[in-house]
XYZ file of C-alpha atoms in Angstrom:
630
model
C 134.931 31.693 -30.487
C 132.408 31.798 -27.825
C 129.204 32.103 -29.871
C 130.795 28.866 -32.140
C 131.379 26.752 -28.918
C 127.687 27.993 -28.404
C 126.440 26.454 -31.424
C 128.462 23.711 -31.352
C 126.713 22.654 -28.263
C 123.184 23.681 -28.994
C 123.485 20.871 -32.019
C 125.415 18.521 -30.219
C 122.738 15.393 -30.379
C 120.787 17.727 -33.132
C 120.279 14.748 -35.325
C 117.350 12.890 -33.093
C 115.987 15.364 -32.010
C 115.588 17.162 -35.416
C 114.398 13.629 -36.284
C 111.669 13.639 -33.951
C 111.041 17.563 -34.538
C 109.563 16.197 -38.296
C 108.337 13.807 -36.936
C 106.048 15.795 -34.827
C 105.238 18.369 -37.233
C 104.555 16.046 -40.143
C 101.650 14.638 -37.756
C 100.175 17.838 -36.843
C 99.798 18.860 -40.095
C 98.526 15.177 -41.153
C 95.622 15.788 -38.756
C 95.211 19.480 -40.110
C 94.747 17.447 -43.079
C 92.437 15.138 -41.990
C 90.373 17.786 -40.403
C 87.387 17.586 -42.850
C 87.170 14.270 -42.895
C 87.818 13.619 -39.060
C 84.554 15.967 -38.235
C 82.200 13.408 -40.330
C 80.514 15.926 -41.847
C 80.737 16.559 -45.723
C 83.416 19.213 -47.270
C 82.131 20.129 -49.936
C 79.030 21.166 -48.327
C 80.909 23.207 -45.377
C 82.930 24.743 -48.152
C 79.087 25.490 -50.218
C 77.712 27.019 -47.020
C 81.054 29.284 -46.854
C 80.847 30.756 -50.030
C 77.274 31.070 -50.636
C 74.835 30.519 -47.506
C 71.572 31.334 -49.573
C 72.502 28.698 -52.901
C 70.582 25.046 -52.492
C 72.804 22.322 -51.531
C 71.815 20.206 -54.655
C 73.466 16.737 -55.339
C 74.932 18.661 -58.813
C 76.169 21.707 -57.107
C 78.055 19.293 -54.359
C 79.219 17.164 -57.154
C 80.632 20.109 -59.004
C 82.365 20.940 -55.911
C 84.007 17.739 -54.690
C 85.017 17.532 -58.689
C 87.022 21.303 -58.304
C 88.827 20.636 -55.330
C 89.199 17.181 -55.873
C 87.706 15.686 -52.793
C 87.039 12.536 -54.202
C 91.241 11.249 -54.464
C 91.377 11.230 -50.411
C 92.727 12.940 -47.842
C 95.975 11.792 -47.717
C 96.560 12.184 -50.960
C 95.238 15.919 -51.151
C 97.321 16.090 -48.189
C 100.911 14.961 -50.317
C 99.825 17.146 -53.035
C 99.839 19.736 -50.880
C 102.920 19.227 -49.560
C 104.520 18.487 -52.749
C 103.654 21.518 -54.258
C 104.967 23.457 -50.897
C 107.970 22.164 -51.092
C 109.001 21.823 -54.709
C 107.388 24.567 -56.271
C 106.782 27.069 -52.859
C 103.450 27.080 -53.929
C 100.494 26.530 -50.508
C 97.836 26.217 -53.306
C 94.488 28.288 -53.504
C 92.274 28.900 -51.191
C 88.730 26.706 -51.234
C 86.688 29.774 -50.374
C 87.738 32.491 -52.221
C 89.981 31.037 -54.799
C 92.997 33.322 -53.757
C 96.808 32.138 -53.584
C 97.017 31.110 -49.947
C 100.980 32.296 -49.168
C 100.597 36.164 -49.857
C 97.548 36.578 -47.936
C 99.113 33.978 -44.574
C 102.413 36.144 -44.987
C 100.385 39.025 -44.558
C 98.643 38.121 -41.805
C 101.782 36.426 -39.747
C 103.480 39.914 -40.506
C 100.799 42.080 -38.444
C 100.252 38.988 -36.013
C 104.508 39.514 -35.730
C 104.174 42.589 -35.207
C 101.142 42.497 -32.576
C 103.281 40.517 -30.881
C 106.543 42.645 -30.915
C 104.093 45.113 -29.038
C 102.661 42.865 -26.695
C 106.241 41.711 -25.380
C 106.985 44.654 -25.051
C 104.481 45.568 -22.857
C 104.933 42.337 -20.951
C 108.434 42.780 -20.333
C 107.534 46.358 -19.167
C 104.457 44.363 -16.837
C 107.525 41.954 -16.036
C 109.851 44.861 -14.917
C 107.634 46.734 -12.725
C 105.986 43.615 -10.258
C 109.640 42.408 -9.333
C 111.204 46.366 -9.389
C 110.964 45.950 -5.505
C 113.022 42.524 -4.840
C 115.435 43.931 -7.285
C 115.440 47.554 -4.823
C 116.270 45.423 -1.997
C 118.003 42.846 -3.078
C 120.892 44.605 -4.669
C 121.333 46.921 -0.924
C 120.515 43.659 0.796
C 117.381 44.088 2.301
C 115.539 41.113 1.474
C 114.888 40.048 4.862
C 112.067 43.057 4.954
C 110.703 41.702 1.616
C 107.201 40.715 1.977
C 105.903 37.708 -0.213
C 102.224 39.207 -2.040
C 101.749 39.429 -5.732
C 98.066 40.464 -5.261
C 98.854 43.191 -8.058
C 100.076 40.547 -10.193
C 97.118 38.062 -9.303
C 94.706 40.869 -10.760
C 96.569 41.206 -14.216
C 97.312 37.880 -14.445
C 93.798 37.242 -13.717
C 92.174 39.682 -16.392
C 90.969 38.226 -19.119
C 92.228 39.121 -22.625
C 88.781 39.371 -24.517
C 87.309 41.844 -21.351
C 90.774 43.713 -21.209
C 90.047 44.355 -25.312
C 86.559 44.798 -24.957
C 86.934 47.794 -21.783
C 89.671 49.712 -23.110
C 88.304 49.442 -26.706
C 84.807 50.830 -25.761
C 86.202 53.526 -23.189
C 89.449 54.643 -24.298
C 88.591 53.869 -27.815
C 85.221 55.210 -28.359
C 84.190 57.359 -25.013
C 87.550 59.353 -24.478
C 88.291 58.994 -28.026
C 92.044 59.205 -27.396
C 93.098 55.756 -29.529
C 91.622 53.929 -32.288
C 89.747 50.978 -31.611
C 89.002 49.317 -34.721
C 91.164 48.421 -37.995
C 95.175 48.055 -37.992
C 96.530 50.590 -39.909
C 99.858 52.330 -37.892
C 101.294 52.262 -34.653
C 98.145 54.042 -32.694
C 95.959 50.955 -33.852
C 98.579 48.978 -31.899
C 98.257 50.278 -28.434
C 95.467 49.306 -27.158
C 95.498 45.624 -28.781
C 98.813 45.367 -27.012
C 98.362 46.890 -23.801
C 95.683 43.698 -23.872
C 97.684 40.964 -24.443
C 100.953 42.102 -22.847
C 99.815 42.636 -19.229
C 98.434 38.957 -18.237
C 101.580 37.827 -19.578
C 103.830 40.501 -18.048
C 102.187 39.537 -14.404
C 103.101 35.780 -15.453
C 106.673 36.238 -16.206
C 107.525 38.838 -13.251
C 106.101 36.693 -10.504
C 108.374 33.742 -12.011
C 111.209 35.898 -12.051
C 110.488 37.737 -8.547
C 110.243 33.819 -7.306
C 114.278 33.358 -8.722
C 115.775 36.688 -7.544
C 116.001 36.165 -3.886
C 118.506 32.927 -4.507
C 120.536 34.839 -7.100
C 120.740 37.614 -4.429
C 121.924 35.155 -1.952
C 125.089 33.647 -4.377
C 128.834 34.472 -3.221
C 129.092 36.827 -6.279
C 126.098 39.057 -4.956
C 127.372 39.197 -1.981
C 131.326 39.912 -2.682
C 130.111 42.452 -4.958
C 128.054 44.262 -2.198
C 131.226 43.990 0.515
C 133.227 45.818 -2.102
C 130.992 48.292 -2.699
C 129.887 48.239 -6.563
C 126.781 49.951 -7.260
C 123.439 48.653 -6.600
C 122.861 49.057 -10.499
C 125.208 46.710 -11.282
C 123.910 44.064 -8.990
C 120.610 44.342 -9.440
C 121.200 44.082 -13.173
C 123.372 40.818 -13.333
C 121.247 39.344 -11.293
C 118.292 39.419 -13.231
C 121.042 38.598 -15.715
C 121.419 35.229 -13.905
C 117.334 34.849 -12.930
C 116.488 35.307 -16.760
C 117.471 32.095 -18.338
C 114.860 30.291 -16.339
C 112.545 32.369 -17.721
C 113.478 32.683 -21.340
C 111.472 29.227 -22.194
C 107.943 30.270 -21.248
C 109.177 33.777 -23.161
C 109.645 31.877 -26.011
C 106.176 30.014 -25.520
C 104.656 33.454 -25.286
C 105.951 34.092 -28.412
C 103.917 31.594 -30.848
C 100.932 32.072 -28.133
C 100.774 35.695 -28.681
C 100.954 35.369 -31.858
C 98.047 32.494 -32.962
C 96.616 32.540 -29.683
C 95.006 36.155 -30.014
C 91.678 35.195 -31.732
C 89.687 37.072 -29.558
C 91.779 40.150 -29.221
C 91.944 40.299 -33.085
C 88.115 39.587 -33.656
C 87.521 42.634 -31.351
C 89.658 45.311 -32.705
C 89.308 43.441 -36.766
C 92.792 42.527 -36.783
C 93.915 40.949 -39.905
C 96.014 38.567 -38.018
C 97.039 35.003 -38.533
C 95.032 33.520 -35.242
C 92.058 34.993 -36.656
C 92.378 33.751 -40.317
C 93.232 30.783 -38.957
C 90.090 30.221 -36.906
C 87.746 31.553 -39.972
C 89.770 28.726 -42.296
C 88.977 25.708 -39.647
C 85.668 27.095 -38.990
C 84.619 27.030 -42.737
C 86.993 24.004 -43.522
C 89.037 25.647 -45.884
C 92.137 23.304 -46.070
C 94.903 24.817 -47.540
C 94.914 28.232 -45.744
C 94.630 26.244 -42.230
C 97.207 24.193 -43.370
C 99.919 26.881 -44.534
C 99.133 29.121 -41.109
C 99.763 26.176 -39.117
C 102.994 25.482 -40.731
C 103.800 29.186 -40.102
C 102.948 28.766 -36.319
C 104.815 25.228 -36.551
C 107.924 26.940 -38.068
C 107.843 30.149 -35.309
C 107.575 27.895 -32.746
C 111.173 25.904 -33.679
C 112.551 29.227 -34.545
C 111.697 30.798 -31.351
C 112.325 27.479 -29.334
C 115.970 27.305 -30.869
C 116.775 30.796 -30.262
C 115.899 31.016 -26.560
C 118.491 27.944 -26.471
C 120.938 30.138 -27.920
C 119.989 33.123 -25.933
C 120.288 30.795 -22.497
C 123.388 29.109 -23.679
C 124.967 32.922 -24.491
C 123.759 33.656 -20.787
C 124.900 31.521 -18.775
C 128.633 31.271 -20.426
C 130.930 28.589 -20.275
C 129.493 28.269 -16.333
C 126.256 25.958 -17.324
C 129.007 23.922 -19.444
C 131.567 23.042 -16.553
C 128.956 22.935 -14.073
C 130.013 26.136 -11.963
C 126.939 27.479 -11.206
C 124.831 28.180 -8.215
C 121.322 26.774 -7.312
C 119.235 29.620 -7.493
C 117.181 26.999 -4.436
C 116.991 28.908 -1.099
C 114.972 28.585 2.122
C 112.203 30.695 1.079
C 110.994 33.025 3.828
C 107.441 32.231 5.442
C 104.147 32.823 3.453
C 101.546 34.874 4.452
C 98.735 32.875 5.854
C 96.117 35.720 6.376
C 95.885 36.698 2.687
C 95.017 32.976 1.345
C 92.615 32.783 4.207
C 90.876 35.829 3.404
C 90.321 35.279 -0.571
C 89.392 31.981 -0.121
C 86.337 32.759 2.873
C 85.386 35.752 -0.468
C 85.465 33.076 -3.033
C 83.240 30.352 -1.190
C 80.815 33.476 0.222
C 79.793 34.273 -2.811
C 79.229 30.788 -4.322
C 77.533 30.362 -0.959
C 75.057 33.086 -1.273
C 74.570 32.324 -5.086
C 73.953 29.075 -5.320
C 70.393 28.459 -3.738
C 69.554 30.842 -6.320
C 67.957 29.674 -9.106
C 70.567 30.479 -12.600
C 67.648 29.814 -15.454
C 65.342 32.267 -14.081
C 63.903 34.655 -16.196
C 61.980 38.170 -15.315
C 61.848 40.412 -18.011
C 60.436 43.020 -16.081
C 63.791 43.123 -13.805
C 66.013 43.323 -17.050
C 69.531 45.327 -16.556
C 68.475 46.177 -12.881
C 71.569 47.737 -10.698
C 72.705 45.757 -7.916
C 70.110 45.520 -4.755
C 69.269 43.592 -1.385
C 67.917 41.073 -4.043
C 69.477 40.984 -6.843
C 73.525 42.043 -5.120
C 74.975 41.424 -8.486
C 72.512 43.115 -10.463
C 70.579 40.943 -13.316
C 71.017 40.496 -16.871
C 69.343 40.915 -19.808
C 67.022 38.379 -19.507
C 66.305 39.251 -15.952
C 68.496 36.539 -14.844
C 70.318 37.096 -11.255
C 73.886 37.491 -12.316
C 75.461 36.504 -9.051
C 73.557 33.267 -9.323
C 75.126 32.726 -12.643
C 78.197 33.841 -11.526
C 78.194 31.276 -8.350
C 76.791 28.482 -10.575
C 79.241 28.567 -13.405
C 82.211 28.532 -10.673
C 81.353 25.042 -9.754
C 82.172 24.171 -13.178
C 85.092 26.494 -13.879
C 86.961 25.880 -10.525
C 86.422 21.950 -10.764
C 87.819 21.980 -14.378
C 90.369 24.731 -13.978
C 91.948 22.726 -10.829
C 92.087 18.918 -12.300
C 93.234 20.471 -15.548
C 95.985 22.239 -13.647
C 96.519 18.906 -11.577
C 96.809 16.983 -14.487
C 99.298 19.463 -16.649
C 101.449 19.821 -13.320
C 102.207 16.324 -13.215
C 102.337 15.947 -17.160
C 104.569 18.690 -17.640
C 106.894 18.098 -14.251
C 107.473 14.543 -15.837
C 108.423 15.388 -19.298
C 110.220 18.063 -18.404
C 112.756 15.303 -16.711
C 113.404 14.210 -20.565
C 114.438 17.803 -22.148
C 115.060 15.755 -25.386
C 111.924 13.790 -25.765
C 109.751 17.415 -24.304
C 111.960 20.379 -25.606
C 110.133 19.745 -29.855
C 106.828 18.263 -27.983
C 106.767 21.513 -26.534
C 107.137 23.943 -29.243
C 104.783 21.523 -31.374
C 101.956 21.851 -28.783
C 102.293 25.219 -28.308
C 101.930 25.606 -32.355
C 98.294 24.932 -31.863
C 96.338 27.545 -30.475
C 94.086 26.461 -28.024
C 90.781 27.425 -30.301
C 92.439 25.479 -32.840
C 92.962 22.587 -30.347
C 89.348 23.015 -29.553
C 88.564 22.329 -33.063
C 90.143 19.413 -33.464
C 89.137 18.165 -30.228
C 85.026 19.025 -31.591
C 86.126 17.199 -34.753
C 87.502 13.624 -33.271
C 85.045 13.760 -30.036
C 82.256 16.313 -31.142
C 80.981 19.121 -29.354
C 79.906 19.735 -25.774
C 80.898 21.165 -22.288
C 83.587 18.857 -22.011
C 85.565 20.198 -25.444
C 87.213 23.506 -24.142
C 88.307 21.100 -20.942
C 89.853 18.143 -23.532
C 91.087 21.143 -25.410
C 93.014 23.312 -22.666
C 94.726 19.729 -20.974
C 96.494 19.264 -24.577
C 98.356 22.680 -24.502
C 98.191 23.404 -20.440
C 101.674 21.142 -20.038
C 103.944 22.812 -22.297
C 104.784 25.719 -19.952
C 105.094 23.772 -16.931
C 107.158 21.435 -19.009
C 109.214 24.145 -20.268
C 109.873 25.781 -17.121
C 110.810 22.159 -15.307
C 113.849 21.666 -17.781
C 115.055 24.955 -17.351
C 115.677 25.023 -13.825
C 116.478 21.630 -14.402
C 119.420 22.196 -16.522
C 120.649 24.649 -14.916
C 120.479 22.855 -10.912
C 122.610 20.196 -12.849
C 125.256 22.268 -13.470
C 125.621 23.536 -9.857
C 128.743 23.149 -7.907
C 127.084 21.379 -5.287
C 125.371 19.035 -7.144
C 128.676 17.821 -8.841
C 130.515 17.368 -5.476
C 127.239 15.116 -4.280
C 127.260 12.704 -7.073
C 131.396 12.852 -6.573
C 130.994 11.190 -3.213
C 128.877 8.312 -4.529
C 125.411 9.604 -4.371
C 123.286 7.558 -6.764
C 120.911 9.075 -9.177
C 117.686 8.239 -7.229
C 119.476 10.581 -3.920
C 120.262 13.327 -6.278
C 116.528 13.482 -7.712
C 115.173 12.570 -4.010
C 117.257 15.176 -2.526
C 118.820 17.645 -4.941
C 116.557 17.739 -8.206
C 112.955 17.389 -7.042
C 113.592 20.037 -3.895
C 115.054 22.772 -6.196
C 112.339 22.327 -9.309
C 109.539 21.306 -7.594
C 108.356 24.174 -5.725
C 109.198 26.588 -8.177
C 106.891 24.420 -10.849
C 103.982 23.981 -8.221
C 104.161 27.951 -7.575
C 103.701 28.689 -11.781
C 101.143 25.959 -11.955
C 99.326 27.282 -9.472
C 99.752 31.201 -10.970
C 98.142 29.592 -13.778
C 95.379 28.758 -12.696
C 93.331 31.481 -13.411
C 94.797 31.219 -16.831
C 92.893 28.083 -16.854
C 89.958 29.239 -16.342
C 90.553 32.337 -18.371
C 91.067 29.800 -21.549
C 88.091 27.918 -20.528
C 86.455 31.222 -20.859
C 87.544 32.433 -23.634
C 86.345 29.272 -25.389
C 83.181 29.641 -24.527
C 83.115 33.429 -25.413
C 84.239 32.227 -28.635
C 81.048 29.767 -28.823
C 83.365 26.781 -28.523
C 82.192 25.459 -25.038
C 79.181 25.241 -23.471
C 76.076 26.503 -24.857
C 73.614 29.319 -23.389
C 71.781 28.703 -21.105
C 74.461 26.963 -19.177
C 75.885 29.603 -16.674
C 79.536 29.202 -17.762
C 81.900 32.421 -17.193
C 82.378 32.757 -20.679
C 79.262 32.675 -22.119
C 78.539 35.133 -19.256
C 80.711 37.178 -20.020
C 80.111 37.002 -24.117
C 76.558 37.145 -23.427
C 76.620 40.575 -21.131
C 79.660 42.374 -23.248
C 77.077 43.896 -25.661
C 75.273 45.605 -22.354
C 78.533 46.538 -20.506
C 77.728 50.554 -20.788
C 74.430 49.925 -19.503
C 74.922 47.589 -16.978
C 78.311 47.315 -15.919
C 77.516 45.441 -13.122
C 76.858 42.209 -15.600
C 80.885 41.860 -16.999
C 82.252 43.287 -13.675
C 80.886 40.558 -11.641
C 82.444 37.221 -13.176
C 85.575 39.608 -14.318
C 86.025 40.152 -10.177
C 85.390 36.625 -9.134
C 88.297 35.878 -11.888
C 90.497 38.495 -10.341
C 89.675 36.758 -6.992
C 90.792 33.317 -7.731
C 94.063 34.803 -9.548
C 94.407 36.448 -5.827
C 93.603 33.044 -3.946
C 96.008 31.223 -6.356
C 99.043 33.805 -6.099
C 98.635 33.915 -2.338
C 98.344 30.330 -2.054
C 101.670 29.749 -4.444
C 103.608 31.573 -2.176
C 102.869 28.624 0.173
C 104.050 25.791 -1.358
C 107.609 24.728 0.255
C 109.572 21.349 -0.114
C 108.995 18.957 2.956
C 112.046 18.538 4.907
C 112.468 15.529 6.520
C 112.291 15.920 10.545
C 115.554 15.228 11.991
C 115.798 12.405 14.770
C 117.108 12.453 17.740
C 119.823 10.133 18.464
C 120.049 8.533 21.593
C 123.180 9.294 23.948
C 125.624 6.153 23.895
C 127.419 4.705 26.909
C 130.716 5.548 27.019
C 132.862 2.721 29.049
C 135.190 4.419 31.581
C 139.106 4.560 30.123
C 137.830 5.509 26.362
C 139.847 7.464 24.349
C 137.061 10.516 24.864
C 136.819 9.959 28.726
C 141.494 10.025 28.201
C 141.003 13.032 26.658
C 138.271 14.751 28.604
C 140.633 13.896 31.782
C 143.951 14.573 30.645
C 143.513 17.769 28.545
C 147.179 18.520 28.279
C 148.382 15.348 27.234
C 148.204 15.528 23.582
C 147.673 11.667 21.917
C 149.900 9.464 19.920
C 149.718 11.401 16.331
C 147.743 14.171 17.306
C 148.062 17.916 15.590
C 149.519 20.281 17.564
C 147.487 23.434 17.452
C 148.846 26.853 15.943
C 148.862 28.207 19.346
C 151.422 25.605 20.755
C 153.286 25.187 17.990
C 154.109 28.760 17.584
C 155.460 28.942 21.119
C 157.792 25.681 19.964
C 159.073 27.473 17.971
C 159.699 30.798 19.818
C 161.584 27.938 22.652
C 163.590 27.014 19.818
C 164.528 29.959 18.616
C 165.932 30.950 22.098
């Protein structure tokens, strides 16, 4: 009966929002569609160049191509064709480049991207497990007043970029020690290391959101009735992040597709056959119908996964989220440390300080690969280049970008996360499109430059923040508290002034701000990918795409932006821990004169004179009675 009442209420007011679900996904795949057409270039001779590089582009040859695929009826209506023969006859069509059926081989690669991602959750949720292990220690033998607000571990995994991660543990676990496999996919060894890369940045992400919601479910009457009776600290610690989970399960499920389409660079790197990587090579050569059909398959994971982290928070949460009897998980947060913030931010601006009256362009081929010195304390490159020059020039760029895209998704997402309805199938639709991919549409509508991997990373950046905001949102509306306030006649602008904004606020600053360096990492990795910026601009992903072939040489050359990354995930962490709701200062109100022969003054004077209508206390009455029974 429960899990029907569950579904019941999951589709209660299905019908629009399935609606609008279509709706979205029919356009995404429209401008998947329109792709080739939208990058003004022509199709049939991105789709010659594909399959033969070396053959002439000759007016026959591209003639003879636009006549096979059919170029020449339009886009829209290769686009219904498509669609019609998807949906009628199951059939995705053939591929443009190699003439293959496009289902079996997409199918094949969502099922190792699947199970990639399997791996990497699990991994994550291990990550997850181990950063809040502590608050979970204390909180369930209440201790939490000795807990110590940090998350510097966290910072640096959160703060590692995927593509290094891959790159490191490939070349020294994989091919120095020897002691996993490091390229191919062909068991469960080839999985470790491919995992162990993806899962830990997003393990750090989801245990210092969940470390941020334990404290407050620590603090609820249940918590504490079950400590004063003695139940195990097992027990309390587990239903607590039983209670702290279901504001967490939304960005899970958002991990989900982004594990999955989102790890092009892990999969280049180990030559994994999965669907983010075919579906890069099909929008890089153009070829429609396989770009099409895996961004269906993202499209369709993304509802799937969205729906049944609805289910999962509904099954949760009980009948409590329903009738409103639940607990804000909002408490006075202890004070942040101040010395920590401090002390990563005076490292950050030293060394863009020291770096940037260096010159970034450079070049001394005589000092190529040189270990770090008085005068070169970064080492150089293989051009000769000074790498902490590079390093302190490309963080103007990175840290301006990373912080007004984070502004800008902050705001976005904290304002649509107010509408679940209109947000919840934005969110899973955005989050269907990989940010590469995103970059690729983004070249093909407003063509190619420093500012695409920026344009690119604000589309997608929201949907977390977004996701997160109507999570906590749902659930502070079905708090006790909250009820009784609107009960006594507070309107809806005091509940969001003083209820809704200081419970889901903070919280939503904090992630933005742990993202941050995920920011940057995605700027990054789009210009590792060769999707940003081009050399010789001294952007942290080309630096780091441009040094990764000399990493067992020169070390020095990776290491150097990798730290500064690791240092602004530490600044950002630190600095989250910070961010508390203003509270209003209290006034003080001015004594009133009191005219002699008041009823206070009567009272004040006359102590033992009880008033007209007045209570008698226990105290007297009991000895009334004891008179009375004499």
């Amino acid at each position: 009966m429960g899990i029907r009442t569950t579904l019941r209420t999951c589709a209660r007011g299905g019908g629009p929002v399935l609606i609008w679900r279509i709706a979205l996904a029919t356009l995404l795949l429209c401008g998947i569609g329109l792709l080739p057409w939208l990058t003004r270039t022509n199709p049939a001779l991105t789709v010659l160049k594909a399959r033969s590089a070396e053959r002439a582009p000759t007016p026959e040859v591209l003639t003879a191509i636009r006549d096979e695929l059919g170029l020449d009826a339009g886009p829209l209506q290769i686009l219904g064709q498509w669609l019609g023969g998807l949906l009628l006859h199951g059939d995705a069509g053939s591929s443009w480049i190699s003439g293959a059926e496009v289902l079996p081989s997409v199918v094949q690669a969502l099922g190792a991207s699947l199970l990639l991602m399997a791996g990497a959750l699990a991994v994550a949720g291990a990550t997850a497990l181990v950063l809040c292990a502590r608050t979970l220690w204390l909180g369930s033998r209440g201790r939490l007043a000795r807990r110590r607000t940090g998350g510097s571990g966290a910072a640096l995994l959160a703060a590692l970029p995927e593509f290094l991660t891959a790159s490191v543990l490939a070349t020294i676990v994989g091919v120095q020690l020897g002691w996993l496999p490091a390229l191919g996919w062909y068991g469960p060894q080839w999985m470790v290391l491919p995992a162990l890369s993806l899962g830990l940045p997003a393990g750090a992400v989801l245990g210092r959101m969940l470390d941020d919601l334990l404290p407050g479910a620590f603090a609820e009457p249940w918590a504490l009735a079950a400590a004063a009776r003695g139940l195990p600290g097992r027990s309390i610690a587990r239903q607590a992040l039983r209670r702290c989970v279901p504001g967490v399960l939304p960005n899970l499920g958002l991990f989900v597709v982004g594990l999955t389409g989102g790890a092009v660079a892990v999969e280049q790197i180990f030559d994994i056959p999965g669907l983010g990587r075919s579906t890069l090579q099909a929008a890089v050569a153009q070829d429609l119908p396989v770009l099409q059909a895996g961004a269906l398959a993202l499209v369709l994971l993304a509802a799937a996964s969205g729906g049944l982290v609805r289910l999962v928070v509904r099954l949760l949460t009980g009948p409590a989220l329903r009738d409103g009897a639940l607990q804000s998980l909002h408490r006075p947060s202890p004070p942040a440390p101040r010395v920590l913030p401090l002390l990563y931010g005076a490292a950050l601006l030293a060394v863009v300080a020291l770096g940037l009256p260096r010159d970034p362009l450079a070049l001394d081929t005589k000092a190529r690969l040189q270990h770090p010195s008085a005068e070169h304390p970064f080492g150089t490159d293989a051009l000769g280049r000074d790498v902490l020059a590079r390093v302190a020039h490309g963080a103007l760029d990175t840290l301006t970008l990373a912080l007004a895209i984070s502004a800008v998704a902050l705001l976005t997402g904290v304002v649509l996360g107010f509408l679940p309805r209109l947000s919840g199938p934005l969110v899973d639709t955005v989050n269907a499109i990989p940010p590469v991919l995103a970059a690729l549409l983004v070249t093909a509508v407003a063509g190619s430059g420093p500012a695409t991997p920026a344009l690119a990373v604000a589309a997608v950046a929201w949907g977390p923040l977004a996701a997160h905001t109507s999570a906590l949102l749902q659930q502070e509306r079905a708090t006790t508290h909250l009820l009784a306030t609107h009960a006594l006649g507070a309107g809806p602008l005091h509940l969001l002034r003083y209820e809704l904004l200081p419970a889901v606020l903070p919280p939503v600053t904090r992630h933005a701000l742990l993202r941050l360096p995920g920011t940057a990492l995605a700027l990054a990795a789009l210009g590792f990918l060769g999707l940003g910026a081009g050399p010789p601009t001294p952007e942290w992903g080309l630096l780091l795409a441009e040094n990764q072939p000399y990493a067992e040489r020169a070390p020095w050359a990776v290491l150097a932006p990798a730290a500064v990354l690791a240092l602004l995930g530490a600044l950002a962490v630190t600095a989250a821990d910070g961010v508390r709701w203003p509270r209003p200062p209290r006034r003080a109100r001015p004594p009133r004169e009191r005219r002699p022969g008041t009823l206070p003054d009567r009272i004040l004077s006359e102590p033992d004179q009880p008033h007209a209508g007045a209570t008698p206390t226990p105290r007297k009455e009991a000895a009334t009675v004891r008179e009375g029974a004499r």
